[in-house]
PDB file of C-alpha atoms in Angstrom:
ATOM      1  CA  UNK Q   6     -36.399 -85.134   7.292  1.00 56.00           C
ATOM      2  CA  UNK Q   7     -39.546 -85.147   9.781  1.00 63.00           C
ATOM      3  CA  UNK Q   8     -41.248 -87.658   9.535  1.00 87.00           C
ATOM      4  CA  UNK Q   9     -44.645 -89.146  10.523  1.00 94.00           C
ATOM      5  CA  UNK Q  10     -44.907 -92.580  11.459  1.00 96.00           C
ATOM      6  CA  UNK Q  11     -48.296 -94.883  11.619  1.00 97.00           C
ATOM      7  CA  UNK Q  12     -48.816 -97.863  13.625  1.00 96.00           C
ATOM      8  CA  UNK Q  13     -50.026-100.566  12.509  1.00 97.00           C
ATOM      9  CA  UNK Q  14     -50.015-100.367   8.961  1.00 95.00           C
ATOM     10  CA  UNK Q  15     -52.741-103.105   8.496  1.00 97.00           C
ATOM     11  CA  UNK Q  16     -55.217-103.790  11.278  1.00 97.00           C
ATOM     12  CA  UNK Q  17     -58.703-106.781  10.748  1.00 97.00           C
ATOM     13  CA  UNK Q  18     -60.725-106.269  13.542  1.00 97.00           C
ATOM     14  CA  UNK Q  19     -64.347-108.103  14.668  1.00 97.00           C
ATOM     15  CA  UNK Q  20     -67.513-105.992  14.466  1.00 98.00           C
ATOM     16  CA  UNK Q  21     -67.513-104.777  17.368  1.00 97.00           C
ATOM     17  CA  UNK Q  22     -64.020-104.393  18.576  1.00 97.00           C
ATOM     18  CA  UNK Q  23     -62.276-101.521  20.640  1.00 98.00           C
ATOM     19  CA  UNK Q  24     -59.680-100.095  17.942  1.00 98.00           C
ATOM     20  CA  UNK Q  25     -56.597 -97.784  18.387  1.00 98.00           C
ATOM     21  CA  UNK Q  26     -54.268 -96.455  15.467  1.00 98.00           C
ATOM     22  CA  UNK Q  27     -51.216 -94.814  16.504  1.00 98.00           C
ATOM     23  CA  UNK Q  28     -49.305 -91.718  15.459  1.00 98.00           C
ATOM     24  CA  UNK Q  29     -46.099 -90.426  15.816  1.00 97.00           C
ATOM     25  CA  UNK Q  30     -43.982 -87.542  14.688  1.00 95.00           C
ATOM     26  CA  UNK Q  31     -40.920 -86.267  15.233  1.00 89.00           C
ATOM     27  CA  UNK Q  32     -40.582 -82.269  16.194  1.00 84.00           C
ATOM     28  CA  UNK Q  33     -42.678 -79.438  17.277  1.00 85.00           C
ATOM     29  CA  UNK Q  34     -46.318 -79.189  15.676  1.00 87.00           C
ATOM     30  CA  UNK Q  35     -49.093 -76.387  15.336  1.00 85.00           C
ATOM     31  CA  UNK Q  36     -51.433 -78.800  14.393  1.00 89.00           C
ATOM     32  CA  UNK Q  37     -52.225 -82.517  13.674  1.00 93.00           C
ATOM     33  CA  UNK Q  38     -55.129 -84.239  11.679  1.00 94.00           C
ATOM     34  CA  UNK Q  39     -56.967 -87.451  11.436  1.00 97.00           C
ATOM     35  CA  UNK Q  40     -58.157 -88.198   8.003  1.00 96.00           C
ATOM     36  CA  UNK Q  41     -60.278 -91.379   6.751  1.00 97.00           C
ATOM     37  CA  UNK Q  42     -60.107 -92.524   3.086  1.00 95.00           C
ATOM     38  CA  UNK Q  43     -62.624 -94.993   2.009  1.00 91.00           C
ATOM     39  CA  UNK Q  44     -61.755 -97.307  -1.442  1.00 87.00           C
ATOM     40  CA  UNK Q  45     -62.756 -95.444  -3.551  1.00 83.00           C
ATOM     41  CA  UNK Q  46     -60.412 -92.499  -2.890  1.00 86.00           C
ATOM     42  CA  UNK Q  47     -61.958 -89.188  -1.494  1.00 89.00           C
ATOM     43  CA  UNK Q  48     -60.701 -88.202   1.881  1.00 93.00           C
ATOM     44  CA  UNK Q  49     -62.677 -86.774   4.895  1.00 93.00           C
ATOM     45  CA  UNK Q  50     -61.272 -84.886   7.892  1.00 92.00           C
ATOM     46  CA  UNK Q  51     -62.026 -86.518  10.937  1.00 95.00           C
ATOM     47  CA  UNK Q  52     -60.187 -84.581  13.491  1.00 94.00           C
ATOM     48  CA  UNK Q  53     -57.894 -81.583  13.940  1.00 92.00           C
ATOM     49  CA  UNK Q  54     -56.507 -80.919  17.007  1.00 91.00           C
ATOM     50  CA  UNK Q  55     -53.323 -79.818  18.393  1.00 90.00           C
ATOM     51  CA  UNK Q  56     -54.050 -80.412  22.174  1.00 92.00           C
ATOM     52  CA  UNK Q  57     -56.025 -82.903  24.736  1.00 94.00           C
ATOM     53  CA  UNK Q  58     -58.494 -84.808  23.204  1.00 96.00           C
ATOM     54  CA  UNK Q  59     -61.890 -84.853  21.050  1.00 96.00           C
ATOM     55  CA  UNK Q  60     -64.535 -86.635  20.378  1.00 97.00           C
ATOM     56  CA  UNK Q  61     -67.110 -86.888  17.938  1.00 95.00           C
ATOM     57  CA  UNK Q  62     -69.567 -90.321  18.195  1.00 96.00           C
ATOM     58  CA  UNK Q  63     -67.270 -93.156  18.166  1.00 97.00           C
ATOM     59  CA  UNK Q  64     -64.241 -91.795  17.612  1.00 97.00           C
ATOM     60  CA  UNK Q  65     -61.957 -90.243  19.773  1.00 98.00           C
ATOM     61  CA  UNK Q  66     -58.527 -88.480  19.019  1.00 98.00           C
ATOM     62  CA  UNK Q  67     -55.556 -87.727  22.004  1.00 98.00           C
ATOM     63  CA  UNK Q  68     -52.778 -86.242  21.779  1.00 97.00           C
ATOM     64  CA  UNK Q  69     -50.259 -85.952  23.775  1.00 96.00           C
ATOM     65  CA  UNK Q  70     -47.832 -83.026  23.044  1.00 92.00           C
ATOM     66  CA  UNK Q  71     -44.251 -84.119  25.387  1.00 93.00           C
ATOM     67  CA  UNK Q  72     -44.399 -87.490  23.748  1.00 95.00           C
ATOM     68  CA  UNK Q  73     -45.050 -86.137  20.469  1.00 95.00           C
ATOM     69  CA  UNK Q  74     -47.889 -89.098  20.260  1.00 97.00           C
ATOM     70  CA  UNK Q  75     -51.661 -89.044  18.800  1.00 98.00           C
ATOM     71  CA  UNK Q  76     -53.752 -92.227  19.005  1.00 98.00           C
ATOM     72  CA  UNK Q  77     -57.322 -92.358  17.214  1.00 98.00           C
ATOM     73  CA  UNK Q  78     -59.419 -94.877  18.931  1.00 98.00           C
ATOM     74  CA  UNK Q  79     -62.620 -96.564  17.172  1.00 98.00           C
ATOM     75  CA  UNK Q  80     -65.433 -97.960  20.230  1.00 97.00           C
ATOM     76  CA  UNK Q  81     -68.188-100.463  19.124  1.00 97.00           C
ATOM     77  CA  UNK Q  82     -65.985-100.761  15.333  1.00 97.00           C
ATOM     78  CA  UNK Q  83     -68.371-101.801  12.347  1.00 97.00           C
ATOM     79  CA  UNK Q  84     -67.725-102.391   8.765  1.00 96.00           C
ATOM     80  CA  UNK Q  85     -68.192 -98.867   7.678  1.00 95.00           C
ATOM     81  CA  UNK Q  86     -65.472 -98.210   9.375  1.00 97.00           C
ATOM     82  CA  UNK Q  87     -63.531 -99.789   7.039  1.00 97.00           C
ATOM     83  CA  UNK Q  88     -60.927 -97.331   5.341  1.00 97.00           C
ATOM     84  CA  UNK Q  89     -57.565 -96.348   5.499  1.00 97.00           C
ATOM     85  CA  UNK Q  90     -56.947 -93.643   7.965  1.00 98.00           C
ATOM     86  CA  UNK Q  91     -54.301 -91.043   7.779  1.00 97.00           C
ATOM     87  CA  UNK Q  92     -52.281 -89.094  10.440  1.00 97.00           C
ATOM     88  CA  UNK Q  93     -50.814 -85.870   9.225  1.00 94.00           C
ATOM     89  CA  UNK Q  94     -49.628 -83.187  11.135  1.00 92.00           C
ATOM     90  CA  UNK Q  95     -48.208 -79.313  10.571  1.00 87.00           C
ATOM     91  CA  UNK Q  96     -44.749 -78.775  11.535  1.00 83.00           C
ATOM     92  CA  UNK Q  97     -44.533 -75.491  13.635  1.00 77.00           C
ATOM     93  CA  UNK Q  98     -42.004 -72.661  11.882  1.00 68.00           C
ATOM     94  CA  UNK Q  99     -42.465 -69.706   9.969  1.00 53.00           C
ATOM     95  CA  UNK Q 100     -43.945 -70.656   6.545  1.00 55.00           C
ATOM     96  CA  UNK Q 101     -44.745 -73.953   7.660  1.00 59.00           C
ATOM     97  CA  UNK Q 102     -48.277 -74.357   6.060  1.00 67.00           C
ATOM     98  CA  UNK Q 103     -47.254 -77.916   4.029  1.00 78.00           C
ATOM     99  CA  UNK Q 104     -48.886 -81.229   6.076  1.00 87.00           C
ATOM    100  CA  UNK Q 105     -46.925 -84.028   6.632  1.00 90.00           C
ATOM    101  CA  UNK Q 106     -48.644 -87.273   5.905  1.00 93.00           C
ATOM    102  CA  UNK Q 107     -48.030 -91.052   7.523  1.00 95.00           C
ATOM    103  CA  UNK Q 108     -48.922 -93.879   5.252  1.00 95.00           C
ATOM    104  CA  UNK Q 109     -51.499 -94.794   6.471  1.00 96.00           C
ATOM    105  CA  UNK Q 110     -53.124 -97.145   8.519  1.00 97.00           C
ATOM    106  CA  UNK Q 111     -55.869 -99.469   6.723  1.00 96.00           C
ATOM    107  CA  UNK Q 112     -58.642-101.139   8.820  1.00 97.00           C
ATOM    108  CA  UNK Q 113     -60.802-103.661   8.169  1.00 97.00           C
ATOM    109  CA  UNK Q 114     -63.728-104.317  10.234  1.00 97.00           C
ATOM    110  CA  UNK Q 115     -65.090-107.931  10.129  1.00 97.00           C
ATOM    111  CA  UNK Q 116     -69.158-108.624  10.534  1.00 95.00           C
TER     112      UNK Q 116
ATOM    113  CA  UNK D  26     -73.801 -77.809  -1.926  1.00 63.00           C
ATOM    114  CA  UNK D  27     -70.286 -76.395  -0.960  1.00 71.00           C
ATOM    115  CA  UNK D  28     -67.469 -78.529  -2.219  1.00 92.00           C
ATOM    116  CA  UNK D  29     -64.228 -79.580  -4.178  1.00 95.00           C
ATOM    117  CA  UNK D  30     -64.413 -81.153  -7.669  1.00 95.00           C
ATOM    118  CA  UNK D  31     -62.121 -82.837  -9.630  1.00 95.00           C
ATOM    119  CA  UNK D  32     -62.383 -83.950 -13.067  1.00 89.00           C
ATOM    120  CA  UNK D  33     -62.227 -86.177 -14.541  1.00 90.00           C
ATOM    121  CA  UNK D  34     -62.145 -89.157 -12.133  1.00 91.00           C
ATOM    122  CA  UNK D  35     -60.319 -91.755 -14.291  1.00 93.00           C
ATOM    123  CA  UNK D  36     -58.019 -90.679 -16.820  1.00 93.00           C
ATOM    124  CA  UNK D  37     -55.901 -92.559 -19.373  1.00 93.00           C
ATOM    125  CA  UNK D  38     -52.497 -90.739 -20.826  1.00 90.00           C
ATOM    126  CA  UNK D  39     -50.055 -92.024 -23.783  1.00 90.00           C
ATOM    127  CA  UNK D  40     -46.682 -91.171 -22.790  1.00 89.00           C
ATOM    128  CA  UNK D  41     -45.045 -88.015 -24.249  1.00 88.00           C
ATOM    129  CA  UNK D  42     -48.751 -86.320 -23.644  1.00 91.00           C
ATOM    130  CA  UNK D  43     -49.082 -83.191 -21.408  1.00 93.00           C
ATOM    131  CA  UNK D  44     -52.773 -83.570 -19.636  1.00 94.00           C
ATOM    132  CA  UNK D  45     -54.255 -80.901 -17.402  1.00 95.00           C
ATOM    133  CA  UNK D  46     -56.399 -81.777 -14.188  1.00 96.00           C
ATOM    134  CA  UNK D  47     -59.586 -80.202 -13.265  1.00 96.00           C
ATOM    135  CA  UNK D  48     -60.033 -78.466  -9.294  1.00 97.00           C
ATOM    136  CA  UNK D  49     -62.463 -76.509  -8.722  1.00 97.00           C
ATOM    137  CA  UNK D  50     -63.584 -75.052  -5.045  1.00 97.00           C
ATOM    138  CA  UNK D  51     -66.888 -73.502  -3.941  1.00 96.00           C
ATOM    139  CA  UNK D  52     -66.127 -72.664  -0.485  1.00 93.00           C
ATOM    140  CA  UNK D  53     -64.416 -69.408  -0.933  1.00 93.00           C
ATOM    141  CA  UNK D  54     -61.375 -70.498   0.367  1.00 92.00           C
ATOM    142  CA  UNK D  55     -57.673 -68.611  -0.097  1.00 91.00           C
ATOM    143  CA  UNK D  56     -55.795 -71.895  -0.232  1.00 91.00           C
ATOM    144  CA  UNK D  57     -55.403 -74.633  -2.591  1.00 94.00           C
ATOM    145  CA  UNK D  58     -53.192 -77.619  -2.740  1.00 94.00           C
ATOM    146  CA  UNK D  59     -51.984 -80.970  -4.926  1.00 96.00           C
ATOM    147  CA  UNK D  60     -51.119 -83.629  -3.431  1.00 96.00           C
ATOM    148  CA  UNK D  61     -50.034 -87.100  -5.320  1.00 97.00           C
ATOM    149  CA  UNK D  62     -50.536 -90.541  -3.483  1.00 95.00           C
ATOM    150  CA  UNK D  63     -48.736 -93.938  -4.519  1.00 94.00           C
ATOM    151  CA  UNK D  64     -48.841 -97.567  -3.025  1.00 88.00           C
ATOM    152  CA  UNK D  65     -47.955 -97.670  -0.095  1.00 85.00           C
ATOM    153  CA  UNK D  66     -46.625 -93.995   0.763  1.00 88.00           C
ATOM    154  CA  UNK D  67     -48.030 -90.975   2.311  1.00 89.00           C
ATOM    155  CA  UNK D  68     -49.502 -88.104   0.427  1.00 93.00           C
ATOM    156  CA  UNK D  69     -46.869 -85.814  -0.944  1.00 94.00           C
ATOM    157  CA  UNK D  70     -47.412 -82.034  -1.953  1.00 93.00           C
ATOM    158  CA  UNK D  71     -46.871 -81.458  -5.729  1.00 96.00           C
ATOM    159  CA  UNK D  72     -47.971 -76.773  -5.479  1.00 96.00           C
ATOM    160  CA  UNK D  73     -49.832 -75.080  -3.533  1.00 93.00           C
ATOM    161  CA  UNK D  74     -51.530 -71.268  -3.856  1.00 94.00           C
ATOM    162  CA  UNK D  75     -52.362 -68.577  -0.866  1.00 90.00           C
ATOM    163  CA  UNK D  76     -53.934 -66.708  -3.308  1.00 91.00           C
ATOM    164  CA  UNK D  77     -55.008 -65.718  -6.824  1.00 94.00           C
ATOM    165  CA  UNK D  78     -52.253 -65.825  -9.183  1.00 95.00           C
ATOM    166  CA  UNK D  79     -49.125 -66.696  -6.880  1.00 94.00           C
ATOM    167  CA  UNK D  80     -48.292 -70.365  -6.134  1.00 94.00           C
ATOM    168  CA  UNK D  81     -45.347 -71.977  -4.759  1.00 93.00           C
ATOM    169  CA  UNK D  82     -44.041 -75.484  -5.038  1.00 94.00           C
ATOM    170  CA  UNK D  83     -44.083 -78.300  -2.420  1.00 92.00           C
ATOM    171  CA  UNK D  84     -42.002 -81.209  -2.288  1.00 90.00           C
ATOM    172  CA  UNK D  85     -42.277 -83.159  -5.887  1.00 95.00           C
ATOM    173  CA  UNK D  86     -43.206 -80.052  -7.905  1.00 96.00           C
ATOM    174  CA  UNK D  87     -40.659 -81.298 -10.855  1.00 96.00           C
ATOM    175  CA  UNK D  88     -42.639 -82.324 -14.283  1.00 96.00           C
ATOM    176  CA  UNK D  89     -45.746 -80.806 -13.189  1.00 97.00           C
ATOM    177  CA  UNK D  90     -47.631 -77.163 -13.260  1.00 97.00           C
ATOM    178  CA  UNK D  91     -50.371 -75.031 -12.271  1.00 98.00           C
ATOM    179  CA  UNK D  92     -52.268 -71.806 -12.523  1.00 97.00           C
ATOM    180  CA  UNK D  93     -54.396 -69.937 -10.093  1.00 97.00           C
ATOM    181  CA  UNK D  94     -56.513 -67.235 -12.450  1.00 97.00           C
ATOM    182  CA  UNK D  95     -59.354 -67.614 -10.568  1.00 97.00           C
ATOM    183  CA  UNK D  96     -59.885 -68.072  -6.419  1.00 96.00           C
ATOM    184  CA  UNK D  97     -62.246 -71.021  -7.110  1.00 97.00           C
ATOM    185  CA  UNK D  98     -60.144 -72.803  -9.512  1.00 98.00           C
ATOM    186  CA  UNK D  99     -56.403 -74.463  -9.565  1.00 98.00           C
ATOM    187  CA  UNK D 100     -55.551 -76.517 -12.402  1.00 98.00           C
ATOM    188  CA  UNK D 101     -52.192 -79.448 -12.166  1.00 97.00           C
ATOM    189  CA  UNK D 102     -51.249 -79.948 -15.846  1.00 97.00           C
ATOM    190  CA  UNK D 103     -48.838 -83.071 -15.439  1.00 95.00           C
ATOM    191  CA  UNK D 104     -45.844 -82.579 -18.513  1.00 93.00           C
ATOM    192  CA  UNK D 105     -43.925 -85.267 -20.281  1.00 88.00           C
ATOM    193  CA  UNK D 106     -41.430 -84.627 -18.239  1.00 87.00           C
ATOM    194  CA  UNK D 107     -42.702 -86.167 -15.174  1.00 89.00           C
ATOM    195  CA  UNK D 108     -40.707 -89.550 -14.971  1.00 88.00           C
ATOM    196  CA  UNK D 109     -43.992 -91.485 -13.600  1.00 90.00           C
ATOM    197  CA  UNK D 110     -46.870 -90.044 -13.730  1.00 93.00           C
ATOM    198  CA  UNK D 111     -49.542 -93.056 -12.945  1.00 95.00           C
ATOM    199  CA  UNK D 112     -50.949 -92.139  -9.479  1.00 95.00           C
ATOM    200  CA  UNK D 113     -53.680 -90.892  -7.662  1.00 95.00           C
ATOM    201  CA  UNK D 114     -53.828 -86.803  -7.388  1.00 97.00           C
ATOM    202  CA  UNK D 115     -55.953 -84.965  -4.577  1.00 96.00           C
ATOM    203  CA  UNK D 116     -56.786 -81.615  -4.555  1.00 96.00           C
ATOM    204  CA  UNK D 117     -57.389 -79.998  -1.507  1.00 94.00           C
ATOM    205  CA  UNK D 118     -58.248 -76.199   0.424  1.00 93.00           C
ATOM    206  CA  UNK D 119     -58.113 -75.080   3.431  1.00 89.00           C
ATOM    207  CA  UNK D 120     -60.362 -71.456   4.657  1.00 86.00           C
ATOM    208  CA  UNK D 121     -57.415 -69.057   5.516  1.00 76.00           C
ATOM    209  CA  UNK D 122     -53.444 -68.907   3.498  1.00 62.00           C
ATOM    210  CA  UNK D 123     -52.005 -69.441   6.621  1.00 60.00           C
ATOM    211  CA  UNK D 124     -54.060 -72.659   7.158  1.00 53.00           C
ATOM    212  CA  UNK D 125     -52.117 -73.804  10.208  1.00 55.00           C
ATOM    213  CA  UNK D 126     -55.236 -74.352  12.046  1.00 61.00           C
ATOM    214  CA  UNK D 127     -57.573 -75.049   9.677  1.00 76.00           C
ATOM    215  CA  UNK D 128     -59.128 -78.185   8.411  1.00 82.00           C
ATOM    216  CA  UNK D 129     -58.536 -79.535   4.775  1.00 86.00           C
ATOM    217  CA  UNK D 130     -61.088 -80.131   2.773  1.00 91.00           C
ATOM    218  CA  UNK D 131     -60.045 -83.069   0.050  1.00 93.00           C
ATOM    219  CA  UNK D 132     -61.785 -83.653  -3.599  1.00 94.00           C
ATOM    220  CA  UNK D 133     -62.418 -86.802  -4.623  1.00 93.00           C
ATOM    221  CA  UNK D 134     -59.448 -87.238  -6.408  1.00 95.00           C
ATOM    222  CA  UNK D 135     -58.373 -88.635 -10.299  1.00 95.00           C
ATOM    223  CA  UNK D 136     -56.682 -91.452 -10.993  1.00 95.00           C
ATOM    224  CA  UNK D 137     -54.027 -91.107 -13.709  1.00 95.00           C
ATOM    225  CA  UNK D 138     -52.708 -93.996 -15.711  1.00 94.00           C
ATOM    226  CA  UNK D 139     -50.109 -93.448 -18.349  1.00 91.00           C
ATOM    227  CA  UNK D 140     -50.397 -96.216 -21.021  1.00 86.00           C
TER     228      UNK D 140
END
């Protein structure tokens, strides 16, 4: 089964802090996602991309295709950053228009 | 105010009780999704719809179903035949059926407990 794996699963950083979360998958993709999910549930989209790298204030998503590898980096981290954030990614293939999710990564950001 | 909306956010079940969840979309978008989340795993797609009145199912769809009458709205009616139904459900669209590289746009999700 492809899967989607998240690393690390728990990360307490200070205010602050330089932050990287770590995704990895498996096979071929069309596309993959960063989403954030606060406590009390609702999910955002943060990123999709499925080449290079983007930016949008302090966060930055790579990817890196051959190594089948996305990181999502946090610069100057504060405690509303705190949330669980989600990798997920689209498998490339005819009728491939499911996402597979990782667990999840959750962050807590320390004043 | 373009969105997704669930309803309602908390909801409490007896077991043996079918219960219907509420998604409705103002974005105009073709696609519409369920996803269920538990502890410690990843979201997992229960049905999802390309368009009005056709639906296919996704990786868990046993014990659960859905309707699409309507482009803006995509009811999950969890049965008594789902094993465990306590989670957390999402509903979710994305612009275009094929979706592949579009963004998904989440709801805010209801909470299920089965007493």
């Amino acid at each position: 089964k492809n899967e989607v794996e998240q690393s690390p699963q728990n990360l307490t950083a200070q205010e602050g802090e330089f932050i990287t979360i770590n995704c990895s998958y498996s096979v071929g993709i069309s596309a993959l996602h960063w989403l954030q999910q606060h406590p009390g549930g609702g999910i955002v989209s943060l990123f999709m991309l499925s080449s290079g790298k983007k930016k949008h204030g302090r966060l930055i998503a790579t990817i890196n295709i051959q190594e089948k590898h996305s990181s999502l980096h946090i610069t100057a981290s504060h405690p509303r950053d705190s949330a669980v954030y989600i990798c997920a990614v689209r498998y490339s293939g005819a009728g491939s228009y499911q996402l597979t999710f990782g667990k999840g990564t959750k962050l807590s950001v320390i004043p | 105010d373009g969105g997704i909306t669930q309803s309602p956010k908390y909801l409490f079940r007896k077991e043996g009780q079918n219960v219907t969840l509420s998604c409705e979309q103002n974005l105009n978008h073709d696609a519409m999704y369920w996803y269920r989340q538990d502890p410690g795993q990843g979201l997992r797609l229960i049905y999802y719809s390309q368009i009005v009145n056709d639906f296919q199912k996704g990786d868990i769809a046993e014990g659960y179903s859905v309707s699409r009458e309507k482009k803006e709205s995509f009811p999950l009616t969890v049965t008594s035949a789902q094993k465990n139904p306590t989670a957390f459900y999402l509903c979710a669209s994305t612009r275009l059926a094929s979706g592949s590289t579009d963004t998904q746009y989440f709801g805010p999700g209801t909470r299920l407990t089965v007493l």
